[in-house]
CSV table of C-alpha atoms and ligand atoms in Angstrom, one decimal:
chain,number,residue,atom,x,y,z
A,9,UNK,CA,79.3,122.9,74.3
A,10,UNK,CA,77.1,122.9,77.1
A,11,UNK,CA,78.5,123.0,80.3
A,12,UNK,CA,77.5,122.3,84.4
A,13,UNK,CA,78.4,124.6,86.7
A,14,UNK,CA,79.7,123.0,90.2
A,15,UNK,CA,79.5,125.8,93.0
A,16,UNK,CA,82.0,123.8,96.0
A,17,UNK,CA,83.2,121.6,93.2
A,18,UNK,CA,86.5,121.6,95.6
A,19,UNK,CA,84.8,120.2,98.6
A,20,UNK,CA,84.2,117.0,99.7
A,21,UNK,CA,80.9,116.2,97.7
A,22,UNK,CA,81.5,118.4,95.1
A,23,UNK,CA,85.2,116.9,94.1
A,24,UNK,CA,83.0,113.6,94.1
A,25,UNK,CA,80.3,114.8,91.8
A,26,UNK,CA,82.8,116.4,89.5
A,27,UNK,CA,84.3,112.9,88.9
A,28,UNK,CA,80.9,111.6,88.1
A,29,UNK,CA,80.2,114.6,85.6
A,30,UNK,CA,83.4,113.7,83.7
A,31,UNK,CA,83.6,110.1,84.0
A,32,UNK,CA,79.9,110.6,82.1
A,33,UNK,CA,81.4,113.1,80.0
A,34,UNK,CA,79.9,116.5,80.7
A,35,UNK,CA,81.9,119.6,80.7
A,36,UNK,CA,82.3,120.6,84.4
A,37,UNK,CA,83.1,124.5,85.5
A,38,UNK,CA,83.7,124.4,89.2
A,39,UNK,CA,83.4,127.8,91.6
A,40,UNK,CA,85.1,127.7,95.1
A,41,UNK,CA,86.9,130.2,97.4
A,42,UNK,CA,88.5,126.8,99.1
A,43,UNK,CA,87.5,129.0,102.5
A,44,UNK,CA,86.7,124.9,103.7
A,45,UNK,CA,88.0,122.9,100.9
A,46,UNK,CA,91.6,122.4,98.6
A,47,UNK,CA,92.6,123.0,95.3
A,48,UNK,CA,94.2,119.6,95.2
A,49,UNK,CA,91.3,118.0,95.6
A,50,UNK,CA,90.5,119.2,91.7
A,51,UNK,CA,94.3,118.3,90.7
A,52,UNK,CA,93.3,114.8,92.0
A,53,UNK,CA,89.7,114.7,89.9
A,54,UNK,CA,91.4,115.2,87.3
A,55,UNK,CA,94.0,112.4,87.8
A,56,UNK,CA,91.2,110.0,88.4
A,57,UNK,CA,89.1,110.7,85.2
A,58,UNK,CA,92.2,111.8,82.9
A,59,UNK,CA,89.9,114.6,82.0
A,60,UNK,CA,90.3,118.4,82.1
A,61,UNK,CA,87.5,120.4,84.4
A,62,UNK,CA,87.7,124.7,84.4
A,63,UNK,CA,88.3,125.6,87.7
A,64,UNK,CA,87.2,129.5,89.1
A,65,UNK,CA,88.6,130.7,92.6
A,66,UNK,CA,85.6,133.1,93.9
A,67,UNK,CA,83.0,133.4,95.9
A,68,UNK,CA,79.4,133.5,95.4
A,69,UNK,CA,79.0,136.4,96.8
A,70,UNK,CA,81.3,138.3,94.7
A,71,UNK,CA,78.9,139.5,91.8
A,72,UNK,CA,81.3,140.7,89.0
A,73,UNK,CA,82.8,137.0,89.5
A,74,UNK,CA,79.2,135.3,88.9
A,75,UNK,CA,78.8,137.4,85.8
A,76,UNK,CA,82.0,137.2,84.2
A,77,UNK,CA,81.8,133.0,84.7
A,78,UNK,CA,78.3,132.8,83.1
A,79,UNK,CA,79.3,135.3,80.3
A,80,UNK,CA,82.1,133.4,79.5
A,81,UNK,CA,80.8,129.6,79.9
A,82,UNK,CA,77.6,128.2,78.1
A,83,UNK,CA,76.1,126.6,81.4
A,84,UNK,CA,73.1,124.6,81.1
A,85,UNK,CA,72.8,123.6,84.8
A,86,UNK,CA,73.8,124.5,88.4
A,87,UNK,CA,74.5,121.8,90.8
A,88,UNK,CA,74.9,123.7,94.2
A,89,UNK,CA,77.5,122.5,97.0
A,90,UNK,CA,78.7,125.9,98.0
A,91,UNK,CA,78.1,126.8,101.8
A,92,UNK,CA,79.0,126.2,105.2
A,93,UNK,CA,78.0,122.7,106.7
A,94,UNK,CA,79.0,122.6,110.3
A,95,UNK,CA,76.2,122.5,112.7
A,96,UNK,CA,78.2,123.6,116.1
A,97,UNK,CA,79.9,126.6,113.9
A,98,UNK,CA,76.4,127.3,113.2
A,99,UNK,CA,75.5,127.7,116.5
A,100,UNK,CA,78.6,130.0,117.2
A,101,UNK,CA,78.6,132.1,114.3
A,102,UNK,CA,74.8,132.2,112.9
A,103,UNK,CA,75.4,135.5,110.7
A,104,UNK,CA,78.2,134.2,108.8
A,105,UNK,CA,76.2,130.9,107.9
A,106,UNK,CA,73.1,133.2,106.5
A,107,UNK,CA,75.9,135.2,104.7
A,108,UNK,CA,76.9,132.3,102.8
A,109,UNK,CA,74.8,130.3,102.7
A,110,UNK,CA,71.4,132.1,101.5
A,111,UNK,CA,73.2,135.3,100.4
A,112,UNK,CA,75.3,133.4,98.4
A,113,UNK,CA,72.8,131.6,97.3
A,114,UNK,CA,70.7,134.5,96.5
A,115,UNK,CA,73.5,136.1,94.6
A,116,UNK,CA,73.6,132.7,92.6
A,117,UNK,CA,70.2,132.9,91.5
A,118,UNK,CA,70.3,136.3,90.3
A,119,UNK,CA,73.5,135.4,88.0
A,120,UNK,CA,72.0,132.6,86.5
A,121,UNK,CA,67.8,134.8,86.2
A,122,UNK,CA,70.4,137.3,84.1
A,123,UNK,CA,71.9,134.6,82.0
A,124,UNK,CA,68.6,132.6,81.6
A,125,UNK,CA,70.3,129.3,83.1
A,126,UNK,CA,67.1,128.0,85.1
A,127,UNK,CA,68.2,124.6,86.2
A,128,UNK,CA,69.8,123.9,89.6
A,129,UNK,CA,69.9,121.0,91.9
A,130,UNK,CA,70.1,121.9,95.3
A,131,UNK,CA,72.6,120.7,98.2
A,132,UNK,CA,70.0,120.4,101.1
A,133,UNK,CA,70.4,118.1,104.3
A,134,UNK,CA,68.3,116.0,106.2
A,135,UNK,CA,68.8,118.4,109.3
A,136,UNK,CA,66.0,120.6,107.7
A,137,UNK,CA,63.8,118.0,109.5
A,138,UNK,CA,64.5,118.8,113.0
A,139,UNK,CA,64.1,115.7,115.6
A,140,UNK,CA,61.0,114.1,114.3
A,141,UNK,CA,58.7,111.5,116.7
A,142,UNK,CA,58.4,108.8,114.2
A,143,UNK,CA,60.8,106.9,111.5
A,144,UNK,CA,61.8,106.6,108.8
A,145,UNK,CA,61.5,110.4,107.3
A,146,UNK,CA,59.7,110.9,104.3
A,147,UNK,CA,59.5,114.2,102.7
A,148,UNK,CA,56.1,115.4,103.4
A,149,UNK,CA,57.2,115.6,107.6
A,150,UNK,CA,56.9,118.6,109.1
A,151,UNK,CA,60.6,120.6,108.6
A,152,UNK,CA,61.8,121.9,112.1
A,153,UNK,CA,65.5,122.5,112.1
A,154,UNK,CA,67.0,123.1,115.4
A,155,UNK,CA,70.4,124.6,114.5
A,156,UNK,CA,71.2,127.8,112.3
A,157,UNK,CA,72.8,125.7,109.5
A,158,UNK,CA,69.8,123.8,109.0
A,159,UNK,CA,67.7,126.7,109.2
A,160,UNK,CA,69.8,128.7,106.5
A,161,UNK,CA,69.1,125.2,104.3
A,162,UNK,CA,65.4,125.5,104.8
A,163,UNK,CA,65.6,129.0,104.2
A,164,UNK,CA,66.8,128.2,100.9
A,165,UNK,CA,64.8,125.6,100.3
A,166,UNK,CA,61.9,128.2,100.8
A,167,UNK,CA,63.3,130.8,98.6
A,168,UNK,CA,63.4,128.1,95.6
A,169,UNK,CA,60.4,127.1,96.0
A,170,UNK,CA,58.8,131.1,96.0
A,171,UNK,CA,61.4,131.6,93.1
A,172,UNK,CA,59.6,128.1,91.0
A,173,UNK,CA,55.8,129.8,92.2
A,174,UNK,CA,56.6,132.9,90.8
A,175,UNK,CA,58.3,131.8,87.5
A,176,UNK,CA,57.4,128.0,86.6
A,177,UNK,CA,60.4,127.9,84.2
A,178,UNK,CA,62.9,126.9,86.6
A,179,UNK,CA,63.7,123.2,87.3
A,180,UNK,CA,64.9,122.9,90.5
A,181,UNK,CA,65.8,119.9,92.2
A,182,UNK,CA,65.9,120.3,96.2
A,183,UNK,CA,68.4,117.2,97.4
A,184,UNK,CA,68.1,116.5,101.3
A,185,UNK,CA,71.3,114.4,102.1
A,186,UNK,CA,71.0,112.0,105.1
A,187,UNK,CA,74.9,111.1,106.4
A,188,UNK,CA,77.0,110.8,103.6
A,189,UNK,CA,80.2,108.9,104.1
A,190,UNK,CA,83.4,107.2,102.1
A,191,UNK,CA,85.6,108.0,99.6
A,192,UNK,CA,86.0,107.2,95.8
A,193,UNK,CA,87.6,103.8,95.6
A,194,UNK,CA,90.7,105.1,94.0
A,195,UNK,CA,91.3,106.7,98.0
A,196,UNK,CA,92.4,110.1,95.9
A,197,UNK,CA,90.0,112.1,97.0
A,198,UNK,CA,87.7,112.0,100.2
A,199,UNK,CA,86.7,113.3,103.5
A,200,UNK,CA,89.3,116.7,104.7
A,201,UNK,CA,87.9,118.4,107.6
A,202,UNK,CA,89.8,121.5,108.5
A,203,UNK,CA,90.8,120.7,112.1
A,204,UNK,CA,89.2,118.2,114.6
A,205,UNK,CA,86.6,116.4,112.4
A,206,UNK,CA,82.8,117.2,113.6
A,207,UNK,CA,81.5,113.9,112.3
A,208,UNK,CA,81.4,110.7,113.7
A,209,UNK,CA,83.1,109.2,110.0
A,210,UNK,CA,86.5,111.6,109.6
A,211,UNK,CA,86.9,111.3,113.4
A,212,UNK,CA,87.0,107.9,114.0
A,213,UNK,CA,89.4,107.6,110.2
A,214,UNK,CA,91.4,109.6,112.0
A,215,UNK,CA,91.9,107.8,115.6
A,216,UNK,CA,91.8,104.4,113.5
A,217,UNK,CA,95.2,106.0,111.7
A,218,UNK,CA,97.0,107.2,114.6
A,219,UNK,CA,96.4,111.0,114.2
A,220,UNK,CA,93.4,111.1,117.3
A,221,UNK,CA,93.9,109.1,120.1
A,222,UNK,CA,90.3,107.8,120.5
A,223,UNK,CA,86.7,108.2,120.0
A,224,UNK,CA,84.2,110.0,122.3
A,225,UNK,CA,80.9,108.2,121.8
A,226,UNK,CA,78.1,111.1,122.8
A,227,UNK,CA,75.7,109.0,125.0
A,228,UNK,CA,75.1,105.7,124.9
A,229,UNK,CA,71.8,105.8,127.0
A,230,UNK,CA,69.6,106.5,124.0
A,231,UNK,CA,66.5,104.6,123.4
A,232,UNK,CA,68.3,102.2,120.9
A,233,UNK,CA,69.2,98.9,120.5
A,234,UNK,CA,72.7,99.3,121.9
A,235,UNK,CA,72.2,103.0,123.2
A,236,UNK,CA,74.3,104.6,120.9
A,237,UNK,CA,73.0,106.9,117.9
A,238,UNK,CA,71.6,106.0,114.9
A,239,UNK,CA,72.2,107.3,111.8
A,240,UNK,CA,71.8,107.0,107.3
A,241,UNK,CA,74.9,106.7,106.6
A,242,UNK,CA,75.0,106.8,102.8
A,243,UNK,CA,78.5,106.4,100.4
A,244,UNK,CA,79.2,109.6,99.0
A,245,UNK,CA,79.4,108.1,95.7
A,246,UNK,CA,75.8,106.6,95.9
A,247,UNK,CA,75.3,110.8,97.0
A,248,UNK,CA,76.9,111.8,94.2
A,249,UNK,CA,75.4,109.5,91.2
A,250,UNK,CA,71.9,110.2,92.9
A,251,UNK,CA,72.4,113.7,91.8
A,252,UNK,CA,73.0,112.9,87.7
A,253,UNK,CA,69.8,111.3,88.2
A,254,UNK,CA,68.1,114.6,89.7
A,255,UNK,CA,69.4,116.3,86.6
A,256,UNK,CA,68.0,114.0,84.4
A,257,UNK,CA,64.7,114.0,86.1
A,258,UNK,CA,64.4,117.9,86.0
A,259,UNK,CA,65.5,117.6,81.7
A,260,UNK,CA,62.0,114.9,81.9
A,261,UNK,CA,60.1,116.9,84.1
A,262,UNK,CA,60.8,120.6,84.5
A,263,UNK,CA,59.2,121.2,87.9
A,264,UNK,CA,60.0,121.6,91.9
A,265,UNK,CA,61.3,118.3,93.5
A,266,UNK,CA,62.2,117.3,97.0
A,267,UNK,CA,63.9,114.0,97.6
A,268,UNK,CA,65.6,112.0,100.9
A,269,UNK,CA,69.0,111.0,99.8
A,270,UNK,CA,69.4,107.8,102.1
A,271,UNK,CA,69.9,104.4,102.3
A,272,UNK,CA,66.4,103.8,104.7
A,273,UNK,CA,69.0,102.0,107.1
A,274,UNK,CA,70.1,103.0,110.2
A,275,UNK,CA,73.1,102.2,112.1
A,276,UNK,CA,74.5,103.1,115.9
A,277,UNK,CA,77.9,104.5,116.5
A,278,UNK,CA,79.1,100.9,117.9
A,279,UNK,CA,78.0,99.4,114.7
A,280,UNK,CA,79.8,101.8,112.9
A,281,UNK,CA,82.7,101.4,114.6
A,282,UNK,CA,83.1,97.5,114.7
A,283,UNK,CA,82.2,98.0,111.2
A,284,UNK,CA,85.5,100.2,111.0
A,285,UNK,CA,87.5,98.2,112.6
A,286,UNK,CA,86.9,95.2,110.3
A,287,UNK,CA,87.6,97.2,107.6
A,288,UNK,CA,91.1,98.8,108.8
A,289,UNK,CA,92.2,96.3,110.8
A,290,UNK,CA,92.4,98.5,113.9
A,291,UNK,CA,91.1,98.8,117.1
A,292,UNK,CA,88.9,102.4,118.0
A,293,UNK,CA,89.7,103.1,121.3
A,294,UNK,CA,86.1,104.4,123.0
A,295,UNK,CA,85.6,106.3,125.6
A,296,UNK,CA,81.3,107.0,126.6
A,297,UNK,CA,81.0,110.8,127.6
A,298,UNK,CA,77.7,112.9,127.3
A,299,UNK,CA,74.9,113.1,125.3
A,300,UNK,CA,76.1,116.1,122.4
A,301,UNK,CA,73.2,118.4,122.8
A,302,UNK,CA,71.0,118.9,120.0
A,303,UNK,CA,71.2,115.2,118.7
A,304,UNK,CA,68.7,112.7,118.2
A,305,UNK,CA,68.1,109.3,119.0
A,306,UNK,CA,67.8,108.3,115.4
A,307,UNK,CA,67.3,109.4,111.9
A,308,UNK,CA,67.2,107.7,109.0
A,309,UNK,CA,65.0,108.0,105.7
A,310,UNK,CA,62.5,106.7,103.8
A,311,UNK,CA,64.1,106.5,100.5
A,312,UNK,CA,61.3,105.1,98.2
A,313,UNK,CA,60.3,109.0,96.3
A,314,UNK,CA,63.9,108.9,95.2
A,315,UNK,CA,64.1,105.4,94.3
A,316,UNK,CA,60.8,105.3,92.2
A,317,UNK,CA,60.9,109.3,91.1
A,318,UNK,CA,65.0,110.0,90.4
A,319,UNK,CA,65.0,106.1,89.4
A,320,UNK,CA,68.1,105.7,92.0
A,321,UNK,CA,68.7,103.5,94.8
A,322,UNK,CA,71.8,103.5,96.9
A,323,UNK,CA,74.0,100.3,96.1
A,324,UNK,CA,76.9,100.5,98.7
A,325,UNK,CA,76.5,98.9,102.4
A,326,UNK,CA,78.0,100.0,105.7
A,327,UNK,CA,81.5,97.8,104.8
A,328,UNK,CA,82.1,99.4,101.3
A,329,UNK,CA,81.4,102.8,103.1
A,330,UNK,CA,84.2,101.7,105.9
A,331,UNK,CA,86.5,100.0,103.4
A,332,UNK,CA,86.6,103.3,101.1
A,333,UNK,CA,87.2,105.9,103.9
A,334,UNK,CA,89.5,103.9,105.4
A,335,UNK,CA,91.3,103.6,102.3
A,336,UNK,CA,91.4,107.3,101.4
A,337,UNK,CA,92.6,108.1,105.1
A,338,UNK,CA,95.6,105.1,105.2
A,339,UNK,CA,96.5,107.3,102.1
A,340,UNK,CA,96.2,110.7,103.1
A,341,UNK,CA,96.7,110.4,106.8
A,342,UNK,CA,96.5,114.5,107.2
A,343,UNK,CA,94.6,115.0,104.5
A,344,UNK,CA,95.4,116.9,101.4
B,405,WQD,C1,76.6,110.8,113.9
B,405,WQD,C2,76.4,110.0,115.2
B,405,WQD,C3,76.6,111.4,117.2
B,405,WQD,C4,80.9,112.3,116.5
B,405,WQD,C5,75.7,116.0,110.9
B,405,WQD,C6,75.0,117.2,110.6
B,405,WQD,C7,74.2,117.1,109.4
B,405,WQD,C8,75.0,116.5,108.3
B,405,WQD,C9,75.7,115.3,108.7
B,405,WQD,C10,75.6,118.4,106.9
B,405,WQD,C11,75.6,110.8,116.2
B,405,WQD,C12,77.8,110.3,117.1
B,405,WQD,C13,79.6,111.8,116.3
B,405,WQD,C14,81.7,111.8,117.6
B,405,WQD,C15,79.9,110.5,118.3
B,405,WQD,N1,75.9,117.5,107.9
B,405,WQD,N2,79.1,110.9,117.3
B,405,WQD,N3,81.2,110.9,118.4
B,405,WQD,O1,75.1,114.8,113.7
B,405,WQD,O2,73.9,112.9,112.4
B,405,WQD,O3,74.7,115.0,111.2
B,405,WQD,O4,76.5,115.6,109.9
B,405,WQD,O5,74.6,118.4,106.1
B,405,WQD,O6,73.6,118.3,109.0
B,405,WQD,O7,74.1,117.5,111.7
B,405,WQD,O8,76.4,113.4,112.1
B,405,WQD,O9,78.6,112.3,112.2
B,405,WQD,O10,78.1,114.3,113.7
B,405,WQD,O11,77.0,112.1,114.2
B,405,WQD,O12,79.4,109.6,119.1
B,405,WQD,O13,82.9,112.2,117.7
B,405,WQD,O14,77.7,109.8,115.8
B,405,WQD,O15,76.1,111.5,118.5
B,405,WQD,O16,74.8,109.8,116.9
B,405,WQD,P1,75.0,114.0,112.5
B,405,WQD,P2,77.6,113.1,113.1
């Protein structure tokens, strides 16, 4: 029986995509060295679908590890969360971010070239873009990442697309994810930063549940209608189901595809946080400080390659997104 291999299947978009495999009944084999992730996170996938997934401890880069999983799983497909995501870390600690992120992507592809597997959807990120002048972002704008972490994605991006010119049997799916957000409606699995959250979701979860005091809003003298950011925030599970439509697409069509995974709406960081409150019943304590450098005014996408090629469209709105981290958070107030 043909199986999907899930690289960060532990993670927090790869626990969710893991439920979706299952719940649509495909065998899932997940790889994860939980260096930014928890193996409960798996226990509670399985809880959730009532299903059993295989679950390796490794790293890509670890070669013997890649071989012995493909030699002993039939694996028809690759869906690839496994890397580093944090833009500031990025900044610190570039090497370690090309190390895993395109080395151990690199090591990927040469496991699955030796075991013929030729299909993989890609984990990339809207950061790839830069700070464009114009919205929304379709996929032809230029690509102009300002950080390391998006510049290892683009460097990946690159090598897959070199990789499909050279040999036109690979299908290979290139995801860019806009802000994805929420947590499965069951509130077992979700959001688990390691330490003070990055994002503007986790972190405000965690003041509206007592564990941060409040929220420092980064500027709110941007050319917007309230001055705060603006953002695509999209629900993980939309994310999630938008990549069982990729696979199907590269089954239909075995070519090179780039998609925006977004909702094409943008929202400030005030509207996200009223939006918060409604859903929690709490009050987010705010306090304005400086601009974070490196961000932009606004970014959203223009979702309509996706929606008419991949034959998805995201369904859940700003609340459901609020409702469901919320939820996960009331339950897990430290996480895991
Ligand atoms: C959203 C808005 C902040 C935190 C990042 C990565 C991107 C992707 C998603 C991986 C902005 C404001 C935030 C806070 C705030 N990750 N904010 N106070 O920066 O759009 O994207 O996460 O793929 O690659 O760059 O998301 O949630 O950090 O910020 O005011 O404590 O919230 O200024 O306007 P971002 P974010």
């Amino acid at each position: 029986m043909s199986k999907v291999l899930v690289t960060g299947g532990a993670g927090y978009i790869g626990s969710h995509m893991c439920v979706e495999l299952l719940q649509a009944g495909t065998d899932v084999v997940v790889l994860d060295n939980l260096s930014n992730s928890c193996a409960k996170s798996l226990e509670a996938v399985q809880r959730i679908t009532q299903k059993k997934l295989n679950f390796i401890e490794g790293d890509l880069r670890d070669k013997s590890t890649l071989a012995k999983l493909f030699e002993h799983n039939d694996i028809s497909a690759v869906l690839h969360f496994g890397g580093l995501k944090a833009v500031g870390e990025s900044v610190n600690n570039p090497l370690s971010y090309y190390d895993n992120n395109v080395n151990g992507t690199l090591c990927l592809i040469e496991a699955m070239t030796n075991a013929d597997v030729k299909t993989i959807v890609f984990s990339s990120t809207a950061t790839v873009y830069g700070v464009p002048d114009t919205m929304p972002i379709t996929e032809d704008f230029p690509t102009n990442p300002i950080n390391p972490y998006g510049q290892t994605k683009l460097t990946i991006e690159h090598m897959l697309r070199d990789l499909h010119n050279s040999d036109p049997g690979w299908s290979i799916s290139m995801l860019r994810y806009f802000n994805p957000v929420g947590a499965h409606p069951s509130g077992e699995i979700g959001e688990n930063p390691n330490g003070i959250p990055n994002n503007l979701m986790p972190y405000l979860s965690q003041v509206a549940v007592g564990v941060l005091p409040r929220l420092q809003v980064f500027g709110d003298d941007y050319p917007t209608h309230d001055g705060t950011g603006i953002r695509d925030y999209i629900h993980v599970v939309d994310l999630v189901r938008g990549h069982l439509n990729a696979l199907e697409f590269l089954q239909d069509n075995p070519v090179l595809a780039i998609h925006n995974l977004g909702t094409g709406t943008g929202h400030s960081v005030y509207e996200v946080v009223e939006a918060f409150e409604q859903a929690s019943g709490k009050t987010i304590p705010c306090e304005v400080i400086e601009r974070r450098a490196g961000d932009a005014a606004e970014s959203f996408a223009d979702p309509t390659k996706a929606n008419e090629e991949l034959n998805w469209r995201a369904e859940y709105d700003l609340h459901r997104m609020c409702v469901d981290s919320w939820r996960w958070q009331e339950m897990h107030p430290r996480g895991y």
